[in-house]
């Protein structure tokens, strides 16, 4: 089968890119031919079709030139260039099916019209809340927000949801009304894939009426990740590790407050490792100066990241937004590490209380302190939960199971389009 994979970034930027590349990898291992359409970038992984990619654009910079900003706005709303480029690519490399991931802004959904005109079946994996929220995250003022419920996209303007900019928020609202209300452009997608039941249910609850199938993410590089842990509950020195983006929605201030209580009031000797980059890095470092044994590692991936996780006692995910199906939890499980996760979004679907980890009320410092204390007081419990976690991903979230379920979806939409 000739399969087109589409995502706006073609390098390992975050969880959605890992799914994008991981899906392509498992498809190729089963004998399918995979081609890519994306955006040019210096860090891109080389591929045969890169000459068709969209030109690189940084949406976070403002050069002060009204014409260049207007050009970016039109690219976000409906990119005729993306439509032309993917058309030329499909002339050279026909596809039996197109599998889309994140296409908003840098590519735009204009490509859906080209794919549909060629009668190419389309599936799209949802990685966030963009189908109902102009800011992707269902957050405003660093808090969960559902004001766009039922298509009230103008709420983004009132709350300045996009980087606290009225101009960018107006553009986001216009984009949502154009794509979902006026053009219904996503009606071209045959079926959407949701990695979490929470995301699927939340979109439907907020008025998204397109067909959605639940298919969880999987451990992409299981053979590399899976191994006996280097650290375990029997070690005297206990350590927590967080790995991911250092941004407000990740609940890292809640984690820091909990660590302060543990180290001062509770007198628990504990190390904390923070792995990642993001806008809060300097603030968090300043915040950590009054704490003991808090270490910042910067961005890590691959074996260096796995090595640090394996040396830790437990992984913490203190999120304060509706997480979808976090890859970080799957990787922690594959490494035999239990997870203490916030009870929000799709996290409780993975972190089963007292089985593969513990959950706490999102944003509740005292509850997090209680769960960390409970986890660390029993070495046997840590080891047992870690074993359960590894067994869970081996049985339920492996690449082969994902592939078989994905093939059922592909074959279903292909039959539908005959």
mmCIF file of C-alpha atoms in Angstrom:
data_model
loop_
_atom_site.group_PDB
_atom_site.id
_atom_site.type_symbol
_atom_site.label_atom_id
_atom_site.label_comp_id
_atom_site.label_asym_id
_atom_site.label_seq_id
_atom_site.Cartn_x
_atom_site.Cartn_y
_atom_site.Cartn_z
ATOM 1 C CA UNK A 1 0.000 0.000 0.000
ATOM 2 C CA UNK A 2 1.241 3.518 -0.824
ATOM 3 C CA UNK A 3 0.658 5.648 2.257
ATOM 4 C CA UNK A 4 1.111 9.408 2.571
ATOM 5 C CA UNK A 5 2.002 10.696 6.048
ATOM 6 C CA UNK A 6 1.500 14.437 6.613
ATOM 7 C CA UNK A 7 2.704 16.535 9.553
ATOM 8 C CA UNK A 8 3.857 20.143 9.771
ATOM 9 C CA UNK A 9 7.172 19.225 11.437
ATOM 10 C CA UNK A 10 9.507 16.594 9.999
ATOM 11 C CA UNK A 11 11.928 16.359 12.900
ATOM 12 C CA UNK A 12 11.589 15.057 16.470
ATOM 13 C CA UNK A 13 10.015 18.135 18.034
ATOM 14 C CA UNK A 14 7.453 16.553 20.378
ATOM 15 C CA UNK A 15 5.061 13.701 21.012
ATOM 16 C CA UNK A 16 3.044 14.147 17.824
ATOM 17 C CA UNK A 17 6.197 13.898 15.702
ATOM 18 C CA UNK A 18 7.169 10.704 17.501
ATOM 19 C CA UNK A 19 3.805 9.212 16.580
ATOM 20 C CA UNK A 20 4.175 10.493 12.986
ATOM 21 C CA UNK A 21 7.604 8.904 12.519
ATOM 22 C CA UNK A 22 6.746 5.841 14.594
ATOM 23 C CA UNK A 23 3.673 5.158 12.476
ATOM 24 C CA UNK A 24 5.714 5.487 9.282
ATOM 25 C CA UNK A 25 8.363 3.147 10.666
ATOM 26 C CA UNK A 26 5.948 0.361 11.598
ATOM 27 C CA UNK A 27 4.190 0.689 8.219
ATOM 28 C CA UNK A 28 7.487 0.358 6.335
ATOM 29 C CA UNK A 29 8.481 -2.647 8.443
ATOM 30 C CA UNK A 30 5.310 -4.347 7.219
ATOM 31 C CA UNK A 31 6.199 -3.723 3.579
ATOM 32 C CA UNK A 32 4.187 -0.569 2.832
ATOM 33 C CA UNK A 33 5.627 2.379 0.911
ATOM 34 C CA UNK A 34 5.483 5.595 2.942
ATOM 35 C CA UNK A 35 5.986 9.114 1.579
ATOM 36 C CA UNK A 36 5.967 12.345 3.567
ATOM 37 C CA UNK A 37 4.614 15.869 3.151
ATOM 38 C CA UNK A 38 5.695 18.492 5.658
ATOM 39 C CA UNK A 39 7.519 21.816 6.071
ATOM 40 C CA UNK A 40 11.185 22.484 5.366
ATOM 41 C CA UNK A 41 13.417 22.987 8.401
ATOM 42 C CA UNK A 42 17.182 22.730 9.072
ATOM 43 C CA UNK A 43 16.619 19.846 11.529
ATOM 44 C CA UNK A 44 14.446 17.787 9.171
ATOM 45 C CA UNK A 45 15.146 14.095 8.760
ATOM 46 C CA UNK A 46 16.107 13.597 5.077
ATOM 47 C CA UNK A 47 13.481 12.047 2.819
ATOM 48 C CA UNK A 48 12.795 11.547 -0.876
ATOM 49 C CA UNK A 49 9.921 14.037 -1.117
ATOM 50 C CA UNK A 50 11.453 16.991 0.750
ATOM 51 C CA UNK A 51 11.618 19.141 -2.411
ATOM 52 C CA UNK A 52 7.821 19.387 -2.272
ATOM 53 C CA UNK A 53 7.727 20.526 1.363
ATOM 54 C CA UNK A 54 6.329 23.908 2.360
ATOM 55 C CA UNK A 55 8.874 26.701 2.960
ATOM 56 C CA UNK A 56 9.972 27.108 6.562
ATOM 57 C CA UNK A 57 8.124 29.780 8.543
ATOM 58 C CA UNK A 58 8.432 30.818 12.182
ATOM 59 C CA UNK A 59 5.029 31.957 13.397
ATOM 60 C CA UNK A 60 6.462 33.231 16.679
ATOM 61 C CA UNK A 61 8.490 36.058 15.152
ATOM 62 C CA UNK A 62 7.204 39.428 14.003
ATOM 63 C CA UNK A 63 9.497 41.303 11.627
ATOM 64 C CA UNK A 64 7.256 44.371 11.722
ATOM 65 C CA UNK A 65 6.492 44.063 8.007
ATOM 66 C CA UNK A 66 2.695 44.186 7.491
ATOM 67 C CA UNK A 67 2.938 42.408 4.126
ATOM 68 C CA UNK A 68 4.859 39.436 5.496
ATOM 69 C CA UNK A 69 2.416 39.154 8.403
ATOM 70 C CA UNK A 70 -0.502 39.260 5.958
ATOM 71 C CA UNK A 71 1.140 36.525 3.900
ATOM 72 C CA UNK A 72 1.449 34.357 7.016
ATOM 73 C CA UNK A 73 -2.208 35.010 7.861
ATOM 74 C CA UNK A 74 -3.339 33.796 4.429
ATOM 75 C CA UNK A 75 -1.091 30.744 4.744
ATOM 76 C CA UNK A 76 -2.783 29.888 8.050
ATOM 77 C CA UNK A 77 -6.299 30.386 6.701
ATOM 78 C CA UNK A 78 -5.956 28.602 3.364
ATOM 79 C CA UNK A 79 -2.599 27.918 1.745
ATOM 80 C CA UNK A 80 -2.925 27.650 -2.021
ATOM 81 C CA UNK A 81 0.808 26.971 -2.119
ATOM 82 C CA UNK A 82 0.422 23.877 0.083
ATOM 83 C CA UNK A 83 -2.366 22.666 -2.179
ATOM 84 C CA UNK A 84 -0.173 23.103 -5.279
ATOM 85 C CA UNK A 85 2.873 21.486 -3.702
ATOM 86 C CA UNK A 86 1.052 18.386 -2.504
ATOM 87 C CA UNK A 87 -0.626 18.155 -5.922
ATOM 88 C CA UNK A 88 2.758 18.084 -7.674
ATOM 89 C CA UNK A 89 3.988 15.504 -5.192
ATOM 90 C CA UNK A 90 0.954 13.263 -5.728
ATOM 91 C CA UNK A 91 1.464 13.458 -9.497
ATOM 92 C CA UNK A 92 4.869 11.886 -8.906
ATOM 93 C CA UNK A 93 3.979 9.667 -5.934
ATOM 94 C CA UNK A 94 0.316 8.527 -5.979
ATOM 95 C CA UNK A 95 -1.164 7.509 -2.630
ATOM 96 C CA UNK A 96 -3.711 4.853 -1.715
ATOM 97 C CA UNK A 97 -4.479 6.633 1.559
ATOM 98 C CA UNK A 98 -3.404 9.804 3.380
ATOM 99 C CA UNK A 99 -2.757 9.829 7.115
ATOM 100 C CA UNK A 100 -2.649 13.351 8.533
ATOM 101 C CA UNK A 101 -1.331 14.489 11.897
ATOM 102 C CA UNK A 102 -0.803 18.179 12.776
ATOM 103 C CA UNK A 103 -1.330 20.316 9.664
ATOM 104 C CA UNK A 104 -2.675 23.566 11.125
ATOM 105 C CA UNK A 105 -0.999 26.908 10.367
ATOM 106 C CA UNK A 106 2.293 25.878 8.742
ATOM 107 C CA UNK A 107 0.522 23.738 6.107
ATOM 108 C CA UNK A 108 -3.216 24.528 6.519
ATOM 109 C CA UNK A 109 -6.146 22.228 5.692
ATOM 110 C CA UNK A 110 -6.227 23.406 2.063
ATOM 111 C CA UNK A 111 -4.529 20.099 1.212
ATOM 112 C CA UNK A 112 -7.738 18.288 2.181
ATOM 113 C CA UNK A 113 -9.450 19.673 -0.914
ATOM 114 C CA UNK A 114 -6.644 18.373 -3.132
ATOM 115 C CA UNK A 115 -6.691 14.941 -1.517
ATOM 116 C CA UNK A 116 -10.466 14.732 -1.794
ATOM 117 C CA UNK A 117 -10.438 15.838 -5.460
ATOM 118 C CA UNK A 118 -8.191 12.830 -6.158
ATOM 119 C CA UNK A 119 -10.541 10.536 -4.204
ATOM 120 C CA UNK A 120 -7.765 9.645 -1.766
ATOM 121 C CA UNK A 121 -9.153 8.287 1.532
ATOM 122 C CA UNK A 122 -8.132 10.426 4.514
ATOM 123 C CA UNK A 123 -7.584 9.601 8.177
ATOM 124 C CA UNK A 124 -6.311 12.117 10.719
ATOM 125 C CA UNK A 125 -4.778 11.508 14.131
ATOM 126 C CA UNK A 126 -5.804 14.117 16.691
ATOM 127 C CA UNK A 127 -2.945 15.234 18.911
ATOM 128 C CA UNK A 128 -4.674 18.154 20.646
ATOM 129 C CA UNK A 129 -7.945 20.127 20.867
ATOM 130 C CA UNK A 130 -7.533 22.226 17.719
ATOM 131 C CA UNK A 131 -10.817 20.936 16.285
ATOM 132 C CA UNK A 132 -12.723 22.859 18.978
ATOM 133 C CA UNK A 133 -10.209 25.396 20.316
ATOM 134 C CA UNK A 134 -8.258 28.061 18.446
ATOM 135 C CA UNK A 135 -5.324 27.754 20.847
ATOM 136 C CA UNK A 136 -5.020 23.926 20.621
ATOM 137 C CA UNK A 137 -4.948 23.407 24.390
ATOM 138 C CA UNK A 138 -8.334 24.377 25.885
ATOM 139 C CA UNK A 139 -6.485 26.813 28.137
ATOM 140 C CA UNK A 140 -6.701 30.552 28.789
ATOM 141 C CA UNK A 141 -4.838 32.571 31.414
ATOM 142 C CA UNK A 142 -2.921 29.380 32.243
ATOM 143 C CA UNK A 143 -6.143 27.620 33.308
ATOM 144 C CA UNK A 144 -8.416 25.068 31.652
ATOM 145 C CA UNK A 145 -11.009 26.913 29.550
ATOM 146 C CA UNK A 146 -13.934 25.589 27.505
ATOM 147 C CA UNK A 147 -15.458 28.919 26.460
ATOM 148 C CA UNK A 148 -15.311 27.910 22.769
ATOM 149 C CA UNK A 149 -17.804 25.121 23.524
ATOM 150 C CA UNK A 150 -20.448 24.812 20.820
ATOM 151 C CA UNK A 151 -18.522 26.845 18.243
ATOM 152 C CA UNK A 152 -18.226 30.116 20.219
ATOM 153 C CA UNK A 153 -14.787 30.779 18.771
ATOM 154 C CA UNK A 154 -15.031 34.539 19.377
ATOM 155 C CA UNK A 155 -14.168 33.792 23.019
ATOM 156 C CA UNK A 156 -10.533 33.603 21.910
ATOM 157 C CA UNK A 157 -10.648 37.321 21.079
ATOM 158 C CA UNK A 158 -12.159 38.312 24.406
ATOM 159 C CA UNK A 159 -9.587 36.301 26.367
ATOM 160 C CA UNK A 160 -6.631 36.955 24.016
ATOM 161 C CA UNK A 161 -5.950 33.224 24.059
ATOM 162 C CA UNK A 162 -3.139 33.274 21.496
ATOM 163 C CA UNK A 163 0.008 34.554 23.203
ATOM 164 C CA UNK A 164 -2.046 37.339 24.849
ATOM 165 C CA UNK A 165 -2.238 39.040 21.432
ATOM 166 C CA UNK A 166 -5.528 40.461 20.214
ATOM 167 C CA UNK A 167 -4.356 40.315 16.573
ATOM 168 C CA UNK A 168 -3.319 36.650 16.784
ATOM 169 C CA UNK A 169 -6.466 35.786 18.705
ATOM 170 C CA UNK A 170 -8.660 37.445 16.053
ATOM 171 C CA UNK A 171 -6.845 35.421 13.385
ATOM 172 C CA UNK A 172 -7.392 32.210 15.377
ATOM 173 C CA UNK A 173 -11.111 32.941 15.711
ATOM 174 C CA UNK A 174 -11.424 33.716 11.980
ATOM 175 C CA UNK A 175 -9.524 30.506 11.192
ATOM 176 C CA UNK A 176 -11.907 28.428 13.321
ATOM 177 C CA UNK A 177 -15.065 29.995 11.847
ATOM 178 C CA UNK A 178 -13.706 29.623 8.294
ATOM 179 C CA UNK A 179 -12.593 26.004 8.630
ATOM 180 C CA UNK A 180 -15.399 24.638 10.782
ATOM 181 C CA UNK A 181 -18.457 26.838 10.231
ATOM 182 C CA UNK A 182 -18.196 28.241 6.698
ATOM 183 C CA UNK A 183 -16.179 25.639 4.762
ATOM 184 C CA UNK A 184 -16.573 22.575 6.985
ATOM 185 C CA UNK A 185 -13.227 21.677 5.489
ATOM 186 C CA UNK A 186 -12.573 18.811 7.900
ATOM 187 C CA UNK A 187 -15.650 17.093 6.524
ATOM 188 C CA UNK A 188 -13.230 15.761 3.891
ATOM 189 C CA UNK A 189 -11.640 13.509 6.529
ATOM 190 C CA UNK A 190 -13.135 10.015 6.526
ATOM 191 C CA UNK A 191 -12.302 9.252 10.135
ATOM 192 C CA UNK A 192 -10.377 10.844 12.986
ATOM 193 C CA UNK A 193 -8.160 8.836 15.330
ATOM 194 C CA UNK A 194 -8.070 9.854 18.991
ATOM 195 C CA UNK A 195 -5.220 8.440 21.110
ATOM 196 C CA UNK A 196 -7.265 8.919 24.295
ATOM 197 C CA UNK A 197 -10.899 8.335 25.156
ATOM 198 C CA UNK A 198 -10.834 11.642 27.017
ATOM 199 C CA UNK A 199 -9.948 13.602 23.876
ATOM 200 C CA UNK A 200 -12.611 11.791 21.864
ATOM 201 C CA UNK A 201 -15.300 12.410 24.486
ATOM 202 C CA UNK A 202 -14.302 16.033 25.078
ATOM 203 C CA UNK A 203 -14.447 16.900 21.364
ATOM 204 C CA UNK A 204 -17.860 15.281 21.013
ATOM 205 C CA UNK A 205 -19.064 17.012 24.177
ATOM 206 C CA UNK A 206 -17.986 20.369 22.703
ATOM 207 C CA UNK A 207 -19.897 19.868 19.461
ATOM 208 C CA UNK A 208 -17.419 18.132 17.123
ATOM 209 C CA UNK A 209 -19.630 15.742 15.154
ATOM 210 C CA UNK A 210 -17.140 13.984 12.865
ATOM 211 C CA UNK A 211 -16.479 10.217 13.271
ATOM 212 C CA UNK A 212 -13.736 9.452 15.813
ATOM 213 C CA UNK A 213 -12.093 6.092 16.576
ATOM 214 C CA UNK A 214 -10.019 5.535 19.708
ATOM 215 C CA UNK A 215 -6.529 4.127 19.109
ATOM 216 C CA UNK A 216 -3.909 4.675 21.790
ATOM 217 C CA UNK A 217 -0.330 5.660 21.041
ATOM 218 C CA UNK A 218 2.286 2.946 21.363
ATOM 219 C CA UNK A 219 5.918 2.574 22.374
ATOM 220 C CA UNK A 220 7.603 3.315 19.069
ATOM 221 C CA UNK A 221 11.131 2.083 19.811
ATOM 222 C CA UNK A 222 10.287 -0.617 22.316
ATOM 223 C CA UNK A 223 13.420 -2.688 21.765
ATOM 224 C CA UNK A 224 15.592 0.366 22.508
ATOM 225 C CA UNK A 225 13.559 1.490 25.503
ATOM 226 C CA UNK A 226 12.806 -1.838 27.163
ATOM 227 C CA UNK A 227 15.451 -3.034 29.570
ATOM 228 C CA UNK A 228 15.955 -3.876 33.199
ATOM 229 C CA UNK A 229 15.872 -0.653 35.233
ATOM 230 C CA UNK A 230 19.187 0.600 36.601
ATOM 231 C CA UNK A 231 17.490 2.163 39.615
ATOM 232 C CA UNK A 232 14.685 0.685 41.645
ATOM 233 C CA UNK A 233 12.784 1.012 44.852
ATOM 234 C CA UNK A 234 15.458 -0.753 46.898
ATOM 235 C CA UNK A 235 18.004 2.026 46.485
ATOM 236 C CA UNK A 236 18.518 4.219 49.534
ATOM 237 C CA UNK A 237 18.490 7.448 47.557
ATOM 238 C CA UNK A 238 15.063 8.235 46.144
ATOM 239 C CA UNK A 239 14.623 10.443 43.101
ATOM 240 C CA UNK A 240 11.766 11.877 41.077
ATOM 241 C CA UNK A 241 12.106 12.719 37.401
ATOM 242 C CA UNK A 242 9.993 14.928 35.161
ATOM 243 C CA UNK A 243 10.747 14.994 31.450
ATOM 244 C CA UNK A 244 8.907 17.163 28.962
ATOM 245 C CA UNK A 245 8.251 20.777 28.095
ATOM 246 C CA UNK A 246 8.882 23.389 30.795
ATOM 247 C CA UNK A 247 5.713 25.435 30.344
ATOM 248 C CA UNK A 248 2.865 26.644 32.599
ATOM 249 C CA UNK A 249 0.366 23.907 31.730
ATOM 250 C CA UNK A 250 2.747 21.177 32.901
ATOM 251 C CA UNK A 251 2.196 21.913 36.616
ATOM 252 C CA UNK A 252 5.863 22.266 37.505
ATOM 253 C CA UNK A 253 5.279 24.946 40.138
ATOM 254 C CA UNK A 254 2.940 22.514 41.884
ATOM 255 C CA UNK A 255 5.743 19.942 41.795
ATOM 256 C CA UNK A 256 8.258 22.449 43.221
ATOM 257 C CA UNK A 257 5.899 23.365 46.074
ATOM 258 C CA UNK A 258 5.407 19.686 46.859
ATOM 259 C CA UNK A 259 9.166 19.057 46.877
ATOM 260 C CA UNK A 260 9.678 21.996 49.252
ATOM 261 C CA UNK A 261 7.166 20.506 51.714
ATOM 262 C CA UNK A 262 8.749 17.064 51.407
ATOM 263 C CA UNK A 263 12.258 18.374 52.036
ATOM 264 C CA UNK A 264 11.417 20.810 54.853
ATOM 265 C CA UNK A 265 8.294 19.803 56.774
ATOM 266 C CA UNK A 266 8.465 16.067 56.071
ATOM 267 C CA UNK A 267 12.252 15.814 56.171
ATOM 268 C CA UNK A 268 12.335 13.398 53.246
ATOM 269 C CA UNK A 269 15.663 13.210 51.444
ATOM 270 C CA UNK A 270 14.753 13.234 47.773
ATOM 271 C CA UNK A 271 16.412 14.205 44.514
ATOM 272 C CA UNK A 272 14.486 15.826 41.673
ATOM 273 C CA UNK A 273 15.537 15.751 38.022
ATOM 274 C CA UNK A 274 13.914 18.154 35.562
ATOM 275 C CA UNK A 275 14.623 17.215 31.939
ATOM 276 C CA UNK A 276 13.504 19.497 29.114
ATOM 277 C CA UNK A 277 13.402 23.029 27.764
ATOM 278 C CA UNK A 278 10.718 25.697 27.687
ATOM 279 C CA UNK A 279 9.733 29.240 28.665
ATOM 280 C CA UNK A 280 9.706 28.509 32.420
ATOM 281 C CA UNK A 281 13.241 27.147 32.645
ATOM 282 C CA UNK A 282 14.878 30.224 34.191
ATOM 283 C CA UNK A 283 11.973 30.869 36.577
ATOM 284 C CA UNK A 284 12.009 27.254 37.713
ATOM 285 C CA UNK A 285 15.772 27.358 38.250
ATOM 286 C CA UNK A 286 15.360 30.466 40.400
ATOM 287 C CA UNK A 287 12.533 28.778 42.283
ATOM 288 C CA UNK A 288 14.700 25.726 42.901
ATOM 289 C CA UNK A 289 17.517 27.692 44.545
ATOM 290 C CA UNK A 290 15.823 27.369 47.947
ATOM 291 C CA UNK A 291 15.512 23.598 47.512
ATOM 292 C CA UNK A 292 18.063 20.823 47.810
ATOM 293 C CA UNK A 293 19.058 18.355 45.127
ATOM 294 C CA UNK A 294 17.037 19.759 42.211
ATOM 295 C CA UNK A 295 18.909 19.234 38.961
ATOM 296 C CA UNK A 296 18.094 20.633 35.494
ATOM 297 C CA UNK A 297 19.310 18.659 32.484
ATOM 298 C CA UNK A 298 18.019 20.572 29.464
ATOM 299 C CA UNK A 299 16.649 18.771 26.423
ATOM 300 C CA UNK A 300 17.512 15.076 26.144
ATOM 301 C CA UNK A 301 16.321 12.213 23.973
ATOM 302 C CA UNK A 302 17.177 8.645 23.082
ATOM 303 C CA UNK A 303 19.521 6.595 25.239
ATOM 304 C CA UNK A 304 20.767 9.554 27.304
ATOM 305 C CA UNK A 305 17.171 10.313 28.337
ATOM 306 C CA UNK A 306 16.365 6.664 29.023
ATOM 307 C CA UNK A 307 19.523 6.350 31.126
ATOM 308 C CA UNK A 308 18.418 9.182 33.443
ATOM 309 C CA UNK A 309 14.895 7.800 33.741
ATOM 310 C CA UNK A 310 16.194 4.316 34.560
ATOM 311 C CA UNK A 311 18.334 5.756 37.370
ATOM 312 C CA UNK A 312 15.268 7.411 38.929
ATOM 313 C CA UNK A 313 12.766 5.944 41.364
ATOM 314 C CA UNK A 314 9.544 7.296 39.899
ATOM 315 C CA UNK A 315 8.360 9.549 37.056
ATOM 316 C CA UNK A 316 6.089 12.494 37.886
ATOM 317 C CA UNK A 317 3.639 14.118 35.457
ATOM 318 C CA UNK A 318 1.935 16.996 37.353
ATOM 319 C CA UNK A 319 -0.008 18.412 34.382
ATOM 320 C CA UNK A 320 -2.669 21.083 34.777
ATOM 321 C CA UNK A 321 -4.152 20.844 31.285
ATOM 322 C CA UNK A 322 -6.079 18.139 29.451
ATOM 323 C CA UNK A 323 -3.202 15.857 28.466
ATOM 324 C CA UNK A 324 -4.105 13.580 25.575
ATOM 325 C CA UNK A 325 -2.132 10.308 25.587
ATOM 326 C CA UNK A 326 1.329 11.351 26.771
ATOM 327 C CA UNK A 327 4.243 9.489 25.210
ATOM 328 C CA UNK A 328 6.261 10.250 28.362
ATOM 329 C CA UNK A 329 4.020 7.919 30.386
ATOM 330 C CA UNK A 330 4.405 5.112 27.834
ATOM 331 C CA UNK A 331 8.190 5.466 27.846
ATOM 332 C CA UNK A 332 8.299 5.503 31.646
ATOM 333 C CA UNK A 333 6.240 2.305 31.705
ATOM 334 C CA UNK A 334 8.472 0.644 29.099
ATOM 335 C CA UNK A 335 11.441 1.428 31.344
ATOM 336 C CA UNK A 336 9.713 -0.230 34.273
ATOM 337 C CA UNK A 337 8.969 3.005 36.113
ATOM 338 C CA UNK A 338 5.714 3.750 37.933
ATOM 339 C CA UNK A 339 4.204 7.180 37.319
ATOM 340 C CA UNK A 340 2.644 9.664 39.719
ATOM 341 C CA UNK A 341 0.270 11.517 37.402
ATOM 342 C CA UNK A 342 -2.279 14.288 37.718
ATOM 343 C CA UNK A 343 -5.869 13.122 37.502
ATOM 344 C CA UNK A 344 -6.674 15.144 34.393
ATOM 345 C CA UNK A 345 -7.257 14.513 30.688
ATOM 346 C CA UNK A 346 -6.105 11.144 29.396
ATOM 347 C CA UNK A 347 -3.546 10.492 32.148
ATOM 348 C CA UNK A 348 -5.837 8.270 34.299
ATOM 349 C CA UNK A 349 -6.428 6.031 31.261
ATOM 350 C CA UNK A 350 -2.755 5.048 31.477
ATOM 351 C CA UNK A 351 -1.848 5.516 35.144
ATOM 352 C CA UNK A 352 -4.027 2.990 36.960
ATOM 353 C CA UNK A 353 -4.131 3.857 40.650
ATOM 354 C CA UNK A 354 -2.150 1.401 42.786
ATOM 355 C CA UNK A 355 -1.431 -0.727 39.696
ATOM 356 C CA UNK A 356 0.943 1.195 37.381
ATOM 357 C CA UNK A 357 1.313 4.257 39.591
ATOM 358 C CA UNK A 358 -0.654 6.772 41.624
ATOM 359 C CA UNK A 359 -2.861 9.684 40.608
ATOM 360 C CA UNK A 360 -3.490 12.951 42.432
ATOM 361 C CA UNK A 361 -5.868 15.873 42.029
ATOM 362 C CA UNK A 362 -4.374 18.201 39.412
ATOM 363 C CA UNK A 363 -2.968 21.356 41.010
ATOM 364 C CA UNK A 364 -3.390 20.024 44.565
ATOM 365 C CA UNK A 365 0.004 20.320 46.277
ATOM 366 C CA UNK A 366 -1.030 18.465 49.437
ATOM 367 C CA UNK A 367 -2.411 15.539 47.451
ATOM 368 C CA UNK A 368 0.808 15.342 45.427
ATOM 369 C CA UNK A 369 2.865 15.364 48.652
ATOM 370 C CA UNK A 370 0.704 12.545 50.000
ATOM 371 C CA UNK A 371 1.109 10.435 46.840
ATOM 372 C CA UNK A 372 4.881 10.946 46.615
ATOM 373 C CA UNK A 373 5.230 10.016 50.301
ATOM 374 C CA UNK A 374 3.060 6.920 49.851
ATOM 375 C CA UNK A 375 5.049 5.826 46.806
ATOM 376 C CA UNK A 376 8.477 6.279 48.387
ATOM 377 C CA UNK A 377 7.734 4.564 51.691
ATOM 378 C CA UNK A 378 7.520 1.095 50.118
ATOM 379 C CA UNK A 379 10.328 -0.259 47.951
ATOM 380 C CA UNK A 380 8.325 -3.377 47.149
ATOM 381 C CA UNK A 381 5.423 -1.236 45.951
ATOM 382 C CA UNK A 382 7.670 0.740 43.610
ATOM 383 C CA UNK A 383 9.122 -2.428 42.091
ATOM 384 C CA UNK A 384 5.713 -4.103 41.773
ATOM 385 C CA UNK A 385 4.092 -1.096 40.084
ATOM 386 C CA UNK A 386 7.065 -0.756 37.728
ATOM 387 C CA UNK A 387 6.698 -4.397 36.703
ATOM 388 C CA UNK A 388 2.966 -3.895 36.142
ATOM 389 C CA UNK A 389 3.665 -0.804 34.047
ATOM 390 C CA UNK A 390 6.143 -2.597 31.795
ATOM 391 C CA UNK A 391 3.783 -5.557 31.391
ATOM 392 C CA UNK A 392 0.932 -3.186 30.478
ATOM 393 C CA UNK A 393 2.770 -1.594 27.540
ATOM 394 C CA UNK A 394 4.200 -4.936 26.405
ATOM 395 C CA UNK A 395 0.725 -6.457 26.176
ATOM 396 C CA UNK A 396 -1.540 -3.541 25.308
ATOM 397 C CA UNK A 397 0.503 -0.749 23.717
ATOM 398 C CA UNK A 398 3.007 -2.518 21.502
ATOM 399 C CA UNK A 399 3.728 -1.611 17.880
ATOM 400 C CA UNK A 400 2.223 -4.772 16.391
ATOM 401 C CA UNK A 401 -1.125 -4.276 18.104
ATOM 402 C CA UNK A 402 -1.168 -0.629 16.991
ATOM 403 C CA UNK A 403 -0.381 -1.673 13.408
ATOM 404 C CA UNK A 404 -3.172 -4.253 13.260
ATOM 405 C CA UNK A 405 -5.745 -1.760 14.573
ATOM 406 C CA UNK A 406 -4.480 0.950 12.208
ATOM 407 C CA UNK A 407 -4.800 -1.426 9.247
ATOM 408 C CA UNK A 408 -8.436 -2.067 10.156
ATOM 409 C CA UNK A 409 -9.049 1.688 10.049
ATOM 410 C CA UNK A 410 -7.200 2.123 6.736
ATOM 411 C CA UNK A 411 -9.045 -0.774 5.088
ATOM 412 C CA UNK A 412 -12.388 0.500 6.350
ATOM 413 C CA UNK A 413 -11.977 3.977 4.829
ATOM 414 C CA UNK A 414 -10.573 2.551 1.585
ATOM 415 C CA UNK A 415 -13.663 0.344 1.223
ATOM 416 C CA UNK A 416 -15.861 3.345 1.982
ATOM 417 C CA UNK A 417 -14.263 5.332 -0.868
ATOM 418 C CA UNK A 418 -14.535 2.639 -3.545
#
